Amino acid sequence: MITPMLAETAAAAAAVGPAGLAAIGAGLGIGLIGMKAAESTGRNPSAFGKVLTISILFAALVEGVAFVAIFV
């Protein structure tokens, strides 16, 4: 079931070029950041504020790299 979706996503990214790959990479990166932030908050709930701050910072950096790849 996931194979046709991956094929369509790869075809769309190839049609757009490097900007499509940057968008896919940014989506994966932010997904991993959110996953690990939720995991670390579950392990240590008292560190929620620090984890949230670092997660937002890293998400902004990932988005920045994606925007640079799209516009350049």
PDB file of N, CA and C in Angstrom:
ATOM      1  N   MET A   1       0.812  -1.190   0.000  1.00  0.00           N
ATOM      2  CA  MET A   1       0.000   0.000   0.000  1.00  0.00           C
ATOM      3  C   MET A   1       0.862   1.263   0.000  1.00  0.00           C
ATOM      4  N   ILE A   2       1.976   1.219   0.699  1.00  0.00           N
ATOM      5  CA  ILE A   2       2.807   2.416   0.768  1.00  0.00           C
ATOM      6  C   ILE A   2       3.674   2.565  -0.484  1.00  0.00           C
ATOM      7  N   THR A   3       3.925   1.478  -1.200  1.00  0.00           N
ATOM      8  CA  THR A   3       4.777   1.548  -2.378  1.00  0.00           C
ATOM      9  C   THR A   3       4.223   2.460  -3.471  1.00  0.00           C
ATOM     10  N   PRO A   4       2.931   2.413  -3.805  1.00  0.00           N
ATOM     11  CA  PRO A   4       2.438   3.363  -4.811  1.00  0.00           C
ATOM     12  C   PRO A   4       2.542   4.821  -4.356  1.00  0.00           C
ATOM     13  N   MET A   5       2.331   5.049  -3.062  1.00  0.00           N
ATOM     14  CA  MET A   5       2.453   6.420  -2.557  1.00  0.00           C
ATOM     15  C   MET A   5       3.889   6.905  -2.667  1.00  0.00           C
ATOM     16  N   LEU A   6       4.841   6.034  -2.365  1.00  0.00           N
ATOM     17  CA  LEU A   6       6.244   6.416  -2.487  1.00  0.00           C
ATOM     18  C   LEU A   6       6.615   6.663  -3.942  1.00  0.00           C
ATOM     19  N   ALA A   7       6.066   5.870  -4.847  1.00  0.00           N
ATOM     20  CA  ALA A   7       6.355   6.061  -6.267  1.00  0.00           C
ATOM     21  C   ALA A   7       5.802   7.393  -6.757  1.00  0.00           C
ATOM     22  N   GLU A   8       4.587   7.738  -6.337  1.00  0.00           N
ATOM     23  CA  GLU A   8       4.011   9.014  -6.739  1.00  0.00           C
ATOM     24  C   GLU A   8       4.788  10.187  -6.143  1.00  0.00           C
ATOM     25  N   THR A   9       5.209  10.047  -4.889  1.00  0.00           N
ATOM     26  CA  THR A   9       5.979  11.106  -4.252  1.00  0.00           C
ATOM     27  C   THR A   9       7.324  11.284  -4.939  1.00  0.00           C
ATOM     28  N   ALA A  10       7.979  10.194  -5.286  1.00  0.00           N
ATOM     29  CA  ALA A  10       9.264  10.276  -5.974  1.00  0.00           C
ATOM     30  C   ALA A  10       9.109  10.899  -7.347  1.00  0.00           C
ATOM     31  N   ALA A  11       8.037  10.563  -8.044  1.00  0.00           N
ATOM     32  CA  ALA A  11       7.806  11.147  -9.367  1.00  0.00           C
ATOM     33  C   ALA A  11       7.543  12.639  -9.264  1.00  0.00           C
ATOM     34  N   ALA A  12       6.774  13.042  -8.266  1.00  0.00           N
ATOM     35  CA  ALA A  12       6.500  14.471  -8.082  1.00  0.00           C
ATOM     36  C   ALA A  12       7.769  15.223  -7.708  1.00  0.00           C
ATOM     37  N   ALA A  13       8.594  14.626  -6.859  1.00  0.00           N
ATOM     38  CA  ALA A  13       9.838  15.280  -6.461  1.00  0.00           C
ATOM     39  C   ALA A  13      10.802  15.381  -7.639  1.00  0.00           C
ATOM     40  N   ALA A  14      10.817  14.373  -8.485  1.00  0.00           N
ATOM     41  CA  ALA A  14      11.698  14.410  -9.655  1.00  0.00           C
ATOM     42  C   ALA A  14      11.238  15.462 -10.650  1.00  0.00           C
ATOM     43  N   ALA A  15       9.928  15.671 -10.740  1.00  0.00           N
ATOM     44  CA  ALA A  15       9.407  16.674 -11.662  1.00  0.00           C
ATOM     45  C   ALA A  15       9.773  18.080 -11.213  1.00  0.00           C
ATOM     46  N   VAL A  16       9.786  18.299  -9.895  1.00  0.00           N
ATOM     47  CA  VAL A  16      10.104  19.624  -9.371  1.00  0.00           C
ATOM     48  C   VAL A  16      11.610  19.840  -9.322  1.00  0.00           C
ATOM     49  N   GLY A  17      12.354  18.788  -9.108  1.00  0.00           N
ATOM     50  CA  GLY A  17      13.807  18.885  -9.045  1.00  0.00           C
ATOM     51  C   GLY A  17      14.302  18.925  -7.612  1.00  0.00           C
ATOM     52  N   PRO A  18      15.400  19.623  -7.373  1.00  0.00           N
ATOM     53  CA  PRO A  18      15.980  19.663  -6.032  1.00  0.00           C
ATOM     54  C   PRO A  18      15.047  20.259  -4.982  1.00  0.00           C
ATOM     55  N   ALA A  19      14.139  21.135  -5.395  1.00  0.00           N
ATOM     56  CA  ALA A  19      13.208  21.724  -4.429  1.00  0.00           C
ATOM     57  C   ALA A  19      12.278  20.652  -3.865  1.00  0.00           C
ATOM     58  N   GLY A  20      11.881  19.697  -4.680  1.00  0.00           N
ATOM     59  CA  GLY A  20      11.034  18.611  -4.203  1.00  0.00           C
ATOM     60  C   GLY A  20      11.756  17.735  -3.205  1.00  0.00           C
ATOM     61  N   LEU A  21      13.013  17.447  -3.494  1.00  0.00           N
ATOM     62  CA  LEU A  21      13.795  16.650  -2.555  1.00  0.00           C
ATOM     63  C   LEU A  21      14.025  17.402  -1.245  1.00  0.00           C
ATOM     64  N   ALA A  22      14.209  18.714  -1.331  1.00  0.00           N
ATOM     65  CA  ALA A  22      14.376  19.513  -0.119  1.00  0.00           C
ATOM     66  C   ALA A  22      13.104  19.501   0.714  1.00  0.00           C
ATOM     67  N   ALA A  23      11.955  19.558   0.056  1.00  0.00           N
ATOM     68  CA  ALA A  23      10.689  19.524   0.779  1.00  0.00           C
ATOM     69  C   ALA A  23      10.473  18.171   1.457  1.00  0.00           C
ATOM     70  N   ILE A  24      10.813  17.097   0.758  1.00  0.00           N
ATOM     71  CA  ILE A  24      10.686  15.766   1.359  1.00  0.00           C
ATOM     72  C   ILE A  24      11.638  15.630   2.543  1.00  0.00           C
ATOM     73  N   GLY A  25      12.868  16.099   2.368  1.00  0.00           N
ATOM     74  CA  GLY A  25      13.838  16.036   3.458  1.00  0.00           C
ATOM     75  C   GLY A  25      13.412  16.853   4.660  1.00  0.00           C
ATOM     76  N   ALA A  26      12.847  18.031   4.412  1.00  0.00           N
ATOM     77  CA  ALA A  26      12.379  18.865   5.525  1.00  0.00           C
ATOM     78  C   ALA A  26      11.225  18.194   6.256  1.00  0.00           C
ATOM     79  N   GLY A  27      10.316  17.581   5.496  1.00  0.00           N
ATOM     80  CA  GLY A  27       9.203  16.881   6.134  1.00  0.00           C
ATOM     81  C   GLY A  27       9.668  15.720   6.992  1.00  0.00           C
ATOM     82  N   LEU A  28      10.613  14.961   6.473  1.00  0.00           N
ATOM     83  CA  LEU A  28      11.158  13.850   7.260  1.00  0.00           C
ATOM     84  C   LEU A  28      11.910  14.350   8.493  1.00  0.00           C
ATOM     85  N   GLY A  29      12.683  15.417   8.309  1.00  0.00           N
ATOM     86  CA  GLY A  29      13.451  15.956   9.432  1.00  0.00           C
ATOM     87  C   GLY A  29      12.567  16.472  10.550  1.00  0.00           C
ATOM     88  N   ILE A  30      11.531  17.207  10.199  1.00  0.00           N
ATOM     89  CA  ILE A  30      10.634  17.737  11.227  1.00  0.00           C
ATOM     90  C   ILE A  30       9.847  16.605  11.878  1.00  0.00           C
ATOM     91  N   GLY A  31       9.501  15.592  11.104  1.00  0.00           N
ATOM     92  CA  GLY A  31       8.829  14.434  11.692  1.00  0.00           C
ATOM     93  C   GLY A  31       9.705  13.716  12.705  1.00  0.00           C
ATOM     94  N   LEU A  32      10.977  13.565  12.371  1.00  0.00           N
ATOM     95  CA  LEU A  32      11.903  12.926  13.317  1.00  0.00           C
ATOM     96  C   LEU A  32      12.112  13.781  14.559  1.00  0.00           C
ATOM     97  N   ILE A  33      12.175  15.096  14.387  1.00  0.00           N
ATOM     98  CA  ILE A  33      12.325  15.983  15.539  1.00  0.00           C
ATOM     99  C   ILE A  33      11.131  15.842  16.468  1.00  0.00           C
ATOM    100  N   GLY A  34       9.929  15.853  15.898  1.00  0.00           N
ATOM    101  CA  GLY A  34       8.729  15.710  16.723  1.00  0.00           C
ATOM    102  C   GLY A  34       8.663  14.364  17.421  1.00  0.00           C
ATOM    103  N   MET A  35       9.061  13.302  16.701  1.00  0.00           N
ATOM    104  CA  MET A  35       9.038  11.969  17.286  1.00  0.00           C
ATOM    105  C   MET A  35       9.970  11.866  18.483  1.00  0.00           C
ATOM    106  N   LYS A  36      11.185  12.362  18.300  1.00  0.00           N
ATOM    107  CA  LYS A  36      12.157  12.258  19.380  1.00  0.00           C
ATOM    108  C   LYS A  36      11.832  13.206  20.543  1.00  0.00           C
ATOM    109  N   ALA A  37      11.205  14.356  20.244  1.00  0.00           N
ATOM    110  CA  ALA A  37      10.803  15.264  21.315  1.00  0.00           C
ATOM    111  C   ALA A  37       9.711  14.621  22.163  1.00  0.00           C
ATOM    112  N   ALA A  38       8.753  13.971  21.512  1.00  0.00           N
ATOM    113  CA  ALA A  38       7.697  13.290  22.260  1.00  0.00           C
ATOM    114  C   ALA A  38       8.271  12.141  23.085  1.00  0.00           C
ATOM    115  N   GLU A  39       9.215  11.430  22.503  1.00  0.00           N
ATOM    116  CA  GLU A  39       9.840  10.320  23.225  1.00  0.00           C
ATOM    117  C   GLU A  39      10.614  10.809  24.443  1.00  0.00           C
ATOM    118  N   SER A  40      11.384  11.870  24.272  1.00  0.00           N
ATOM    119  CA  SER A  40      12.184  12.356  25.397  1.00  0.00           C
ATOM    120  C   SER A  40      11.311  12.999  26.475  1.00  0.00           C
ATOM    121  N   THR A  41      10.212  13.627  26.072  1.00  0.00           N
ATOM    122  CA  THR A  41       9.297  14.182  27.068  1.00  0.00           C
ATOM    123  C   THR A  41       8.593  13.069  27.828  1.00  0.00           C
ATOM    124  N   GLY A  42       8.308  11.980  27.155  1.00  0.00           N
ATOM    125  CA  GLY A  42       7.712  10.839  27.836  1.00  0.00           C
ATOM    126  C   GLY A  42       8.658  10.208  28.840  1.00  0.00           C
ATOM    127  N   ARG A  43       9.939  10.231  28.527  1.00  0.00           N
ATOM    128  CA  ARG A  43      10.919   9.661  29.453  1.00  0.00           C
ATOM    129  C   ARG A  43      11.209  10.581  30.634  1.00  0.00           C
ATOM    130  N   ASN A  44      11.205  11.893  30.377  1.00  0.00           N
ATOM    131  CA  ASN A  44      11.527  12.858  31.432  1.00  0.00           C
ATOM    132  C   ASN A  44      10.584  14.055  31.314  1.00  0.00           C
ATOM    133  N   PRO A  45       9.397  13.965  31.903  1.00  0.00           N
ATOM    134  CA  PRO A  45       8.414  15.047  31.754  1.00  0.00           C
ATOM    135  C   PRO A  45       8.861  16.391  32.332  1.00  0.00           C
ATOM    136  N   SER A  46       9.764  16.381  33.269  1.00  0.00           N
ATOM    137  CA  SER A  46      10.193  17.649  33.869  1.00  0.00           C
ATOM    138  C   SER A  46      11.070  18.469  32.922  1.00  0.00           C
ATOM    139  N   ALA A  47      11.593  17.865  31.864  1.00  0.00           N
ATOM    140  CA  ALA A  47      12.442  18.569  30.905  1.00  0.00           C
ATOM    141  C   ALA A  47      11.644  19.078  29.716  1.00  0.00           C
ATOM    142  N   PHE A  48      10.325  19.203  29.865  1.00  0.00           N
ATOM    143  CA  PHE A  48       9.457  19.580  28.750  1.00  0.00           C
ATOM    144  C   PHE A  48       9.851  20.918  28.142  1.00  0.00           C
ATOM    145  N   GLY A  49      10.115  21.914  28.966  1.00  0.00           N
ATOM    146  CA  GLY A  49      10.433  23.251  28.465  1.00  0.00           C
ATOM    147  C   GLY A  49      11.703  23.284  27.635  1.00  0.00           C
ATOM    148  N   LYS A  50      12.735  22.623  28.116  1.00  0.00           N
ATOM    149  CA  LYS A  50      14.002  22.591  27.384  1.00  0.00           C
ATOM    150  C   LYS A  50      13.863  21.810  26.081  1.00  0.00           C
ATOM    151  N   VAL A  51      13.150  20.701  26.127  1.00  0.00           N
ATOM    152  CA  VAL A  51      12.959  19.888  24.918  1.00  0.00           C
ATOM    153  C   VAL A  51      12.159  20.670  23.882  1.00  0.00           C
ATOM    154  N   LEU A  52      11.124  21.376  24.327  1.00  0.00           N
ATOM    155  CA  LEU A  52      10.307  22.155  23.402  1.00  0.00           C
ATOM    156  C   LEU A  52      11.128  23.263  22.746  1.00  0.00           C
ATOM    157  N   THR A  53      11.955  23.940  23.522  1.00  0.00           N
ATOM    158  CA  THR A  53      12.787  25.017  22.986  1.00  0.00           C
ATOM    159  C   THR A  53      13.764  24.493  21.937  1.00  0.00           C
ATOM    160  N   ILE A  54      14.429  23.404  22.247  1.00  0.00           N
ATOM    161  CA  ILE A  54      15.397  22.834  21.313  1.00  0.00           C
ATOM    162  C   ILE A  54      14.693  22.309  20.066  1.00  0.00           C
ATOM    163  N   SER A  55      13.513  21.710  20.232  1.00  0.00           N
ATOM    164  CA  SER A  55      12.768  21.196  19.085  1.00  0.00           C
ATOM    165  C   SER A  55      12.353  22.314  18.142  1.00  0.00           C
ATOM    166  N   ILE A  56      11.868  23.414  18.690  1.00  0.00           N
ATOM    167  CA  ILE A  56      11.468  24.547  17.856  1.00  0.00           C
ATOM    168  C   ILE A  56      12.675  25.125  17.129  1.00  0.00           C
ATOM    169  N   LEU A  57      13.795  25.217  17.803  1.00  0.00           N
ATOM    170  CA  LEU A  57      15.009  25.740  17.182  1.00  0.00           C
ATOM    171  C   LEU A  57      15.451  24.852  16.017  1.00  0.00           C
ATOM    172  N   PHE A  58      15.495  23.550  16.243  1.00  0.00           N
ATOM    173  CA  PHE A  58      15.915  22.638  15.180  1.00  0.00           C
ATOM    174  C   PHE A  58      14.918  22.608  14.028  1.00  0.00           C
ATOM    175  N   ALA A  59      13.630  22.680  14.328  1.00  0.00           N
ATOM    176  CA  ALA A  59      12.626  22.702  13.260  1.00  0.00           C
ATOM    177  C   ALA A  59      12.794  23.948  12.395  1.00  0.00           C
ATOM    178  N   ALA A  60      13.098  25.077  13.026  1.00  0.00           N
ATOM    179  CA  ALA A  60      13.319  26.304  12.258  1.00  0.00           C
ATOM    180  C   ALA A  60      14.562  26.182  11.377  1.00  0.00           C
ATOM    181  N   LEU A  61      15.600  25.554  11.884  1.00  0.00           N
ATOM    182  CA  LEU A  61      16.806  25.364  11.078  1.00  0.00           C
ATOM    183  C   LEU A  61      16.544  24.445   9.887  1.00  0.00           C
ATOM    184  N   VAL A  62      15.777  23.391  10.094  1.00  0.00           N
ATOM    185  CA  VAL A  62      15.448  22.482   8.994  1.00  0.00           C
ATOM    186  C   VAL A  62      14.621  23.204   7.945  1.00  0.00           C
ATOM    187  N   GLU A  63      13.630  23.978   8.398  1.00  0.00           N
ATOM    188  CA  GLU A  63      12.820  24.746   7.451  1.00  0.00           C
ATOM    189  C   GLU A  63      13.675  25.760   6.690  1.00  0.00           C
ATOM    190  N   GLY A  64      14.622  26.372   7.373  1.00  0.00           N
ATOM    191  CA  GLY A  64      15.506  27.350   6.719  1.00  0.00           C
ATOM    192  C   GLY A  64      16.318  26.709   5.621  1.00  0.00           C
ATOM    193  N   VAL A  65      16.844  25.535   5.859  1.00  0.00           N
ATOM    194  CA  VAL A  65      17.614  24.834   4.837  1.00  0.00           C
ATOM    195  C   VAL A  65      16.723  24.484   3.648  1.00  0.00           C
ATOM    196  N   ALA A  66      15.495  24.072   3.937  1.00  0.00           N
ATOM    197  CA  ALA A  66      14.576  23.747   2.843  1.00  0.00           C
ATOM    198  C   ALA A  66      14.249  24.995   2.013  1.00  0.00           C
ATOM    199  N   PHE A  67      14.026  26.138   2.671  1.00  0.00           N
ATOM    200  CA  PHE A  67      13.726  27.368   1.941  1.00  0.00           C
ATOM    201  C   PHE A  67      14.903  27.805   1.090  1.00  0.00           C
ATOM    202  N   VAL A  68      16.114  27.666   1.620  1.00  0.00           N
ATOM    203  CA  VAL A  68      17.292  28.029   0.838  1.00  0.00           C
ATOM    204  C   VAL A  68      17.389  27.132  -0.401  1.00  0.00           C
ATOM    205  N   ALA A  69      17.134  25.842  -0.230  1.00  0.00           N
ATOM    206  CA  ALA A  69      17.206  24.923  -1.375  1.00  0.00           C
ATOM    207  C   ALA A  69      16.125  25.236  -2.409  1.00  0.00           C
ATOM    208  N   ILE A  70      14.962  25.654  -1.940  1.00  0.00           N
ATOM    209  CA  ILE A  70      13.873  25.960  -2.869  1.00  0.00           C
ATOM    210  C   ILE A  70      14.172  27.238  -3.649  1.00  0.00           C
ATOM    211  N   PHE A  71      14.646  28.270  -2.973  1.00  0.00           N
ATOM    212  CA  PHE A  71      14.820  29.560  -3.627  1.00  0.00           C
ATOM    213  C   PHE A  71      16.131  29.697  -4.382  1.00  0.00           C
ATOM    214  N   VAL A  72      17.091  28.848  -4.092  1.00  0.00           N
ATOM    215  CA  VAL A  72      18.371  28.922  -4.819  1.00  0.00           C
ATOM    216  C   VAL A  72      18.337  27.888  -5.903  1.00  0.00           C
TER     217      VAL A  72
END
